[in-house]
């Protein structure tokens, strides 16, 4: 099948970040084979799609998420101790393969609607996550979490590693789903476990590592108290500061650490909205990028940031760096879109496959309308995308040459079923929270 998308405002998101008016893209099967401007080639039998001047750009990359936690969106929102009071008890009681599948389906639908075509996820029962992403047609890096706080799907570290092995076996050679190992954080694993993860990663070079790193003040205190150093050094001592490490948050990274991480090939997933909402601070994104690190944009889980929509992250990403630098010239809109596409792909080690519109790459594309009154007039396409565009402006979504959404209609998931499943679980959550609040259940 040949598809020819033409009459587009084409954003290839290659190094130059050029804007190509009246652009066209030729797709054969799952791959992009050609692109250009002006009159498209005459290809007999091709499916021709007139983009009507809309933006056609690479599908966006969400570099850190907990998809199944979409079911916790807005729960206990204004309760200071909600993690201990509600979330951990609910996870212990309800996080089953069925719950993870239901939450991931809800999140996958939301991601498609928002033009996100690749997601890096870390949570529990990750085989279920991979299965849902596969069924939805999305691309994903799925990370089995390992931790020492008795998480829902393993009682021991050995059991956690066994789940990683199961995940790797389930998706070995998969075209769109990449299995990953995900030590939760330095403070919830410590050096012996992190060193074991490092040995595993060394023995399995195609398996990325995901973890939370340098995220909180309490983590900084733990590292100093326990090891007399900072969290990045804890990871370095374990031998895990290496290419293939996807480090989420990284709010507390100094210049020396940024240089060390860049030299090691570590990628960073920046969660501006959830960081800001939690009052944790502003990550030194520009400093990390200047040091040579790839930094992608992420949503975190919907429990933390409420939305899995990258458009909702763009303004905080830009504005927080402007605040940090006391200048509106910091973090230009063009750089935000770079981080959401090709740089995010680089964070995940997928830049050879996705993240830009180039011959030979996977046909992961989205079509975005700029026709709303709130977007007009358009002087700068990148500015319009970052500061005026919302998820509902995404019209079409394609992954590996397959349409996942056309004219705002998702093709690959049953919305009625996933909403029914999500609401059933939410009802059970509410009943459990009532027991906790009335003292009828030990939290």
Coordinates of C-alpha atoms in Angstrom, one line a residue:
X1 CA 0.0 0.0 0.0
X2 CA 1.3 3.4 -1.0
X3 CA 0.0 6.5 0.8
X4 CA 0.8 10.0 -0.4
X5 CA 0.0 12.9 2.0
X6 CA 0.2 16.2 0.2
X7 CA -0.7 19.9 0.6
X8 CA 0.8 19.8 4.1
X9 CA 2.7 22.2 6.3
X10 CA 5.5 19.7 6.8
X11 CA 7.7 19.6 9.9
X12 CA 10.3 16.9 9.3
X13 CA 11.9 17.6 12.7
X14 CA 15.4 16.9 11.4
X15 CA 18.4 18.8 12.6
X16 CA 17.5 22.1 10.8
X17 CA 13.9 22.0 12.2
X18 CA 12.8 23.5 8.9
X19 CA 9.1 24.3 8.0
X20 CA 8.2 23.0 4.5
X21 CA 5.0 24.7 3.2
X22 CA 3.1 22.7 0.5
X23 CA 4.9 19.6 1.5
X24 CA 4.3 15.9 0.7
X25 CA 5.2 12.6 2.2
X26 CA 5.2 9.2 0.5
X27 CA 4.7 6.1 2.6
X28 CA 5.2 2.5 1.5
X29 CA 3.8 0.0 4.0
X30 CA 5.3 0.9 7.4
X31 CA 8.0 3.2 6.2
X32 CA 8.5 6.7 4.8
X33 CA 10.2 6.5 1.4
X34 CA 10.3 10.1 0.2
X35 CA 9.2 13.7 1.0
X36 CA 9.3 17.0 -0.8
X37 CA 7.6 20.3 -1.5
X38 CA 5.4 21.4 -4.4
X39 CA 3.6 19.1 -6.7
X40 CA 3.6 15.5 -5.3
X41 CA 4.8 12.6 -7.6
X42 CA 2.2 10.9 -9.8
X43 CA 1.9 7.5 -8.2
X44 CA -0.8 5.3 -9.9
X45 CA -2.8 3.4 -7.3
X46 CA -1.6 5.4 -4.3
X47 CA -4.0 6.5 -1.6
X48 CA -3.8 10.3 -1.8
X49 CA -4.6 12.4 1.2
X50 CA -5.0 16.2 1.0
X51 CA -3.9 17.6 4.3
X52 CA -5.5 21.0 3.5
X53 CA -2.5 22.9 4.8
X54 CA -2.6 21.3 8.2
X55 CA 0.7 20.5 10.0
X56 CA 2.1 17.0 9.3
X57 CA 4.8 16.2 11.8
X58 CA 6.3 13.1 13.5
X59 CA 4.2 11.4 16.1
X60 CA 5.2 12.7 19.6
X61 CA 7.2 10.7 22.1
X62 CA 6.2 10.6 25.8
X63 CA 9.4 9.6 27.5
X64 CA 8.1 8.7 31.0
X65 CA 4.7 7.5 32.1
X66 CA 2.7 5.2 34.4
X67 CA -0.1 4.4 32.0
X68 CA -2.3 2.3 34.3
X69 CA -2.3 5.1 36.8
X70 CA -4.8 6.9 34.6
X71 CA -7.3 5.2 36.9
X72 CA -6.0 7.3 39.8
X73 CA -6.5 10.6 38.0
X74 CA -7.7 13.3 40.4
X75 CA -8.0 10.9 43.3
X76 CA -7.4 12.6 46.7
X77 CA -6.2 15.6 44.8
X78 CA -5.9 18.1 47.7
X79 CA -4.9 15.6 50.4
X80 CA -1.3 16.1 51.6
X81 CA -0.6 12.5 52.5
X82 CA -2.6 10.9 49.6
X83 CA 0.2 8.6 48.6
X84 CA 0.3 6.9 51.9
X85 CA -3.4 7.4 52.8
X86 CA -4.9 6.3 49.5
X87 CA -2.6 5.3 46.6
X88 CA -0.4 2.7 48.2
X89 CA -3.4 0.9 49.9
X90 CA -5.3 1.0 46.6
X91 CA -2.3 -0.4 44.7
X92 CA -1.8 -3.2 47.2
X93 CA -5.5 -4.2 46.9
X94 CA -6.4 -3.5 43.3
X95 CA -3.3 -3.6 41.1
X96 CA -3.9 -6.8 39.2
X97 CA -3.2 -7.7 35.5
X98 CA -6.8 -6.9 34.8
X99 CA -6.6 -3.5 36.5
X100 CA -3.4 -2.7 34.6
X101 CA -4.9 -3.7 31.3
X102 CA -8.0 -1.5 31.9
X103 CA -5.9 1.6 33.0
X104 CA -3.5 1.2 30.1
X105 CA -6.4 1.0 27.6
X106 CA -7.8 4.2 28.9
X107 CA -4.4 5.8 28.7
X108 CA -3.6 4.5 25.3
X109 CA -6.9 6.0 23.9
X110 CA -6.0 9.3 25.5
X111 CA -2.5 9.2 24.0
X112 CA -3.7 8.5 20.5
X113 CA -6.2 11.4 20.7
X114 CA -3.4 13.7 21.7
X115 CA -1.0 12.7 18.9
X116 CA 1.4 10.6 21.1
X117 CA 2.6 7.6 19.2
X118 CA 5.4 6.3 21.5
X119 CA 5.3 6.0 25.2
X120 CA 7.9 4.9 27.8
X121 CA 6.0 3.2 30.6
X122 CA 7.1 1.8 33.9
X123 CA 4.7 0.2 36.3
X124 CA 3.6 -3.3 37.3
X125 CA 2.3 -6.3 35.3
X126 CA 4.1 -4.8 32.3
X127 CA 3.3 -7.8 30.0
X128 CA -0.3 -6.5 30.1
X129 CA 0.9 -3.0 29.3
X130 CA 2.8 -4.3 26.2
X131 CA -0.3 -6.3 25.1
X132 CA -2.6 -3.3 25.3
X133 CA -0.1 -1.1 23.4
X134 CA 0.3 -3.7 20.8
X135 CA -3.4 -4.1 20.3
X136 CA -3.8 -0.3 20.2
X137 CA -1.2 0.0 17.5
X138 CA 1.1 2.2 19.6
X139 CA 4.8 2.1 20.0
X140 CA 6.2 1.6 23.5
X141 CA 9.1 1.0 25.8
X142 CA 7.5 -1.0 28.6
X143 CA 9.5 -1.3 31.9
X144 CA 8.9 -3.8 34.6
X145 CA 9.3 -2.0 37.9
X146 CA 11.6 -3.5 40.6
X147 CA 11.5 -2.1 44.1
X148 CA 12.0 -3.2 47.7
X149 CA 8.7 -1.8 49.2
X150 CA 6.6 -4.9 48.5
X151 CA 5.0 -3.6 45.3
X152 CA 1.8 -5.3 44.0
X153 CA 3.4 -7.8 41.6
X154 CA 6.5 -9.1 43.5
X155 CA 7.4 -9.8 47.1
X156 CA 11.2 -10.1 46.5
X157 CA 13.8 -8.7 44.2
X158 CA 14.3 -12.1 42.7
X159 CA 10.6 -12.3 41.8
X160 CA 11.0 -8.8 40.2
X161 CA 13.8 -10.0 38.0
X162 CA 11.8 -13.1 37.0
X163 CA 9.0 -10.7 35.8
X164 CA 11.6 -8.8 33.8
X165 CA 12.6 -12.1 32.2
X166 CA 9.0 -12.9 31.4
X167 CA 8.5 -9.4 29.8
X168 CA 11.7 -9.7 27.7
X169 CA 10.6 -13.1 26.5
X170 CA 7.1 -12.0 25.7
X171 CA 8.2 -9.1 23.4
X172 CA 11.6 -10.3 22.0
X173 CA 11.8 -9.0 18.5
X174 CA 8.5 -7.2 18.6
X175 CA 8.4 -4.4 15.9
X176 CA 6.8 -1.8 18.2
X177 CA 7.1 -2.9 21.9
X178 CA 10.5 -2.8 23.5
X179 CA 10.8 -4.6 26.9
X180 CA 12.7 -2.7 29.6
X181 CA 13.9 -3.1 33.2
X182 CA 12.9 -0.4 35.6
X183 CA 14.4 -0.1 39.1
X184 CA 12.1 2.3 40.8
X185 CA 14.6 4.8 42.2
X186 CA 17.9 4.7 44.1
X187 CA 16.2 5.0 47.5
X188 CA 13.8 2.1 46.8
X189 CA 16.4 -0.3 45.5
X190 CA 19.9 0.8 46.7
X191 CA 23.3 0.0 45.3
X192 CA 23.3 -3.9 45.4
X193 CA 20.1 -4.0 43.4
X194 CA 21.1 -1.2 41.0
X195 CA 24.4 -3.1 40.4
X196 CA 22.5 -6.2 39.6
X197 CA 20.4 -4.2 37.1
X198 CA 23.6 -2.9 35.6
X199 CA 24.9 -6.4 35.1
X200 CA 21.6 -7.4 33.6
X201 CA 21.7 -4.4 31.2
X202 CA 25.2 -5.3 30.2
X203 CA 24.2 -8.8 29.4
X204 CA 21.0 -7.6 27.5
X205 CA 22.1 -4.6 25.5
X206 CA 18.8 -4.3 23.7
X207 CA 16.9 -3.8 27.0
X208 CA 16.8 -0.2 28.2
X209 CA 16.7 0.8 31.9
X210 CA 14.2 3.2 33.2
X211 CA 14.2 4.8 36.7
X212 CA 13.3 7.9 38.7
X213 CA 16.4 9.9 39.6
X214 CA 17.3 13.0 41.6
X215 CA 13.6 13.8 41.9
X216 CA 12.9 14.9 45.5
X217 CA 14.5 16.6 48.4
X218 CA 13.9 13.5 50.5
X219 CA 15.9 11.5 47.9
X220 CA 18.8 13.9 48.2
X221 CA 18.7 13.6 52.0
X222 CA 18.6 9.8 51.7
X223 CA 21.6 9.6 49.5
X224 CA 23.7 12.0 51.7
X225 CA 22.6 10.2 54.9
X226 CA 23.1 6.6 53.5
X227 CA 26.1 7.0 51.1
X228 CA 27.5 10.5 51.8
X229 CA 26.9 11.6 48.2
X230 CA 24.2 12.6 45.8
X231 CA 21.8 10.3 43.9
X232 CA 23.6 10.5 40.6
X233 CA 26.7 9.3 42.3
X234 CA 24.8 6.4 43.9
X235 CA 23.8 5.3 40.4
X236 CA 27.4 5.8 39.2
X237 CA 28.8 3.7 42.0
X238 CA 26.4 0.9 41.0
X239 CA 27.7 1.0 37.4
X240 CA 24.3 2.0 36.1
X241 CA 25.2 5.4 34.7
X242 CA 25.3 4.1 31.1
X243 CA 23.9 4.4 27.6
X244 CA 20.4 3.0 27.6
X245 CA 19.5 4.6 31.0
X246 CA 16.3 6.7 30.8
X247 CA 16.4 8.9 33.9
X248 CA 13.1 10.5 34.8
X249 CA 12.8 13.9 36.5
X250 CA 16.4 14.9 37.3
X251 CA 15.5 18.1 39.2
X252 CA 18.6 17.9 41.3
X253 CA 21.5 17.6 38.8
X254 CA 24.4 20.0 39.0
X255 CA 26.8 20.9 36.2
X256 CA 29.4 18.2 37.0
X257 CA 26.7 15.6 37.1
X258 CA 25.2 16.8 33.8
X259 CA 28.6 16.4 32.1
X260 CA 29.1 13.0 33.6
X261 CA 25.6 11.8 32.5
X262 CA 26.1 13.2 29.0
X263 CA 29.4 11.5 28.6
X264 CA 27.8 8.2 29.7
X265 CA 24.9 8.6 27.2
X266 CA 22.1 8.9 29.7
X267 CA 18.8 10.3 28.5
X268 CA 16.4 12.4 30.6
X269 CA 12.6 12.4 30.7
X270 CA 11.5 15.9 31.8
X271 CA 8.1 16.1 33.6
X272 CA 7.6 19.8 34.0
X273 CA 3.9 19.7 34.8
X274 CA 3.9 17.0 37.4
X275 CA 7.1 18.5 39.0
X276 CA 5.4 21.9 39.2
X277 CA 2.1 20.5 40.5
X278 CA 3.9 18.7 43.3
X279 CA 6.0 21.8 44.1
X280 CA 9.2 19.9 43.7
X281 CA 11.1 22.5 41.6
X282 CA 12.4 23.2 38.1
X283 CA 14.7 20.8 36.4
X284 CA 17.8 22.4 34.8
X285 CA 16.8 21.4 31.3
X286 CA 18.8 23.9 29.3
X287 CA 21.9 23.2 31.3
X288 CA 21.5 19.4 30.8
X289 CA 21.0 19.9 27.0
X290 CA 24.0 22.3 26.8
X291 CA 26.1 19.6 28.4
X292 CA 25.1 17.3 25.6
X293 CA 22.3 15.2 27.1
X294 CA 19.2 14.3 25.2
X295 CA 16.1 15.5 27.1
X296 CA 12.6 14.5 26.2
X297 CA 9.2 15.6 27.4
X298 CA 7.1 13.4 29.5
X299 CA 3.7 13.5 31.3
X300 CA 4.4 11.2 34.3
X301 CA 1.3 9.3 35.4
X302 CA -2.1 10.9 35.3
X303 CA -2.2 10.6 39.1
X304 CA 0.6 13.2 39.2
X305 CA 0.1 15.4 36.1
X306 CA -3.6 14.6 35.4
X307 CA -3.2 14.4 31.6
X308 CA -1.2 12.3 29.2
X309 CA -1.4 15.0 26.6
X310 CA 2.0 16.4 25.6
X311 CA 0.5 19.7 24.4
X312 CA -0.5 20.4 28.0
X313 CA 3.2 20.0 28.9
X314 CA 4.6 22.3 26.3
X315 CA 3.9 25.7 27.9
X316 CA 5.2 24.6 31.4
X317 CA 8.4 23.2 29.7
X318 CA 9.0 26.5 28.0
X319 CA 7.9 28.9 30.8
X320 CA 9.7 27.1 33.6
X321 CA 13.0 27.5 31.8
X322 CA 12.2 31.2 31.0
X323 CA 11.5 31.7 34.7
X324 CA 14.8 29.9 35.7
X325 CA 16.7 32.1 33.2
X326 CA 14.7 35.3 33.8
X327 CA 14.4 35.7 30.0
X328 CA 11.7 35.0 27.5
X329 CA 14.4 34.0 25.0
X330 CA 15.1 30.8 27.0
X331 CA 13.7 27.5 25.6
X332 CA 12.3 28.7 22.3
X333 CA 9.2 26.9 21.0
X334 CA 11.1 25.2 18.2
X335 CA 13.3 23.5 20.9
X336 CA 10.2 22.3 22.7
X337 CA 8.9 20.5 19.6
X338 CA 12.4 19.1 19.0
X339 CA 12.3 17.6 22.5
X340 CA 8.8 16.1 21.9
X341 CA 9.9 14.4 18.7
X342 CA 13.5 13.6 17.6
X343 CA 15.1 14.3 20.9
X344 CA 12.6 12.2 22.8
X345 CA 13.3 9.4 20.4
X346 CA 17.0 9.8 21.2
X347 CA 16.2 9.5 24.9
X348 CA 14.6 6.1 24.3
X349 CA 17.3 5.0 21.9
X350 CA 14.8 4.9 19.0
X351 CA 16.1 7.9 16.9
X352 CA 17.1 5.5 14.1
X353 CA 13.5 4.5 13.7
X354 CA 11.2 7.4 14.7
X355 CA 11.2 11.0 15.8
X356 CA 11.6 12.7 12.4
X357 CA 10.1 12.4 8.9
X358 CA 13.0 11.0 6.8
X359 CA 13.2 8.2 4.2
X360 CA 13.7 4.9 5.8
X361 CA 12.1 5.7 9.1
X362 CA 8.9 4.3 10.4
X363 CA 5.8 6.1 9.3
X364 CA 4.7 7.5 12.7
X365 CA 3.0 10.7 11.8
X366 CA 0.3 13.0 13.0
X367 CA -1.8 15.7 11.3
X368 CA -2.6 18.8 13.4
X369 CA -5.0 21.6 12.4
X370 CA -4.0 25.2 13.0
X371 CA -7.4 26.6 12.0
X372 CA -8.9 27.4 15.4
X373 CA -9.5 31.0 16.2
X374 CA -7.2 30.7 19.3
X375 CA -4.3 29.7 17.0
X376 CA -4.7 32.6 14.5
X377 CA -2.9 34.3 13.0
X378 CA 0.1 32.0 12.7
X379 CA 3.4 33.9 12.5
X380 CA 5.4 31.0 13.8
X381 CA 4.2 27.4 13.5
X382 CA 6.3 26.2 16.4
X383 CA 4.9 28.9 18.7
X384 CA 1.4 28.1 17.6
X385 CA 2.0 24.4 18.5
X386 CA 3.5 25.1 21.9
X387 CA 1.4 27.9 23.2
X388 CA -2.0 27.8 21.4
X389 CA -2.6 24.2 20.3
X390 CA -4.5 21.6 22.3
X391 CA -5.0 17.9 21.9
X392 CA -8.3 18.2 20.2
X393 CA -6.5 19.9 17.2
X394 CA -4.9 16.6 16.3
X395 CA -6.9 15.2 13.4
X396 CA -5.2 12.0 12.3
X397 CA -2.6 9.6 13.8
X398 CA -0.5 7.0 12.0
X399 CA 2.0 4.5 13.5
X400 CA 4.1 2.2 11.2
X401 CA 1.9 3.2 8.3
X402 CA -1.4 2.2 10.0
X403 CA -4.0 4.8 10.8
X404 CA -4.9 4.7 14.5
X405 CA -7.1 7.8 14.3
X406 CA -8.8 9.5 11.4
X407 CA -10.8 12.7 11.7
X408 CA -10.7 12.3 15.5
X409 CA -12.1 8.8 15.5
X410 CA -9.8 6.3 17.1
X411 CA -9.8 3.1 15.0
X412 CA -8.1 0.5 17.3
X413 CA -9.7 0.6 20.7
X414 CA -13.3 0.1 21.9
X415 CA -14.1 3.4 23.8
X416 CA -17.3 2.1 25.3
X417 CA -15.7 -1.0 26.8
X418 CA -12.6 0.8 28.1
X419 CA -14.7 3.5 29.7
X420 CA -17.0 0.9 31.3
X421 CA -14.0 -1.0 32.7
X422 CA -12.4 2.2 34.1
X423 CA -15.6 3.4 35.7
X424 CA -16.2 0.0 37.4
X425 CA -12.7 0.2 39.0
X426 CA -13.2 3.8 40.0
X427 CA -16.4 2.8 41.8
X428 CA -14.4 0.2 43.7
X429 CA -11.7 2.7 44.5
X430 CA -14.3 5.1 46.0
X431 CA -15.7 2.4 48.2
X432 CA -12.3 1.5 49.5
X433 CA -11.4 5.2 50.1
X434 CA -14.6 5.5 52.1
X435 CA -13.6 2.6 54.3
X436 CA -10.2 4.3 54.9
X437 CA -11.7 7.6 55.7
X438 CA -14.2 6.2 58.2
X439 CA -11.5 4.1 59.9
X440 CA -13.2 0.9 58.9
X441 CA -10.1 -0.2 57.0
X442 CA -6.5 0.0 58.1
X443 CA -4.6 2.2 55.6

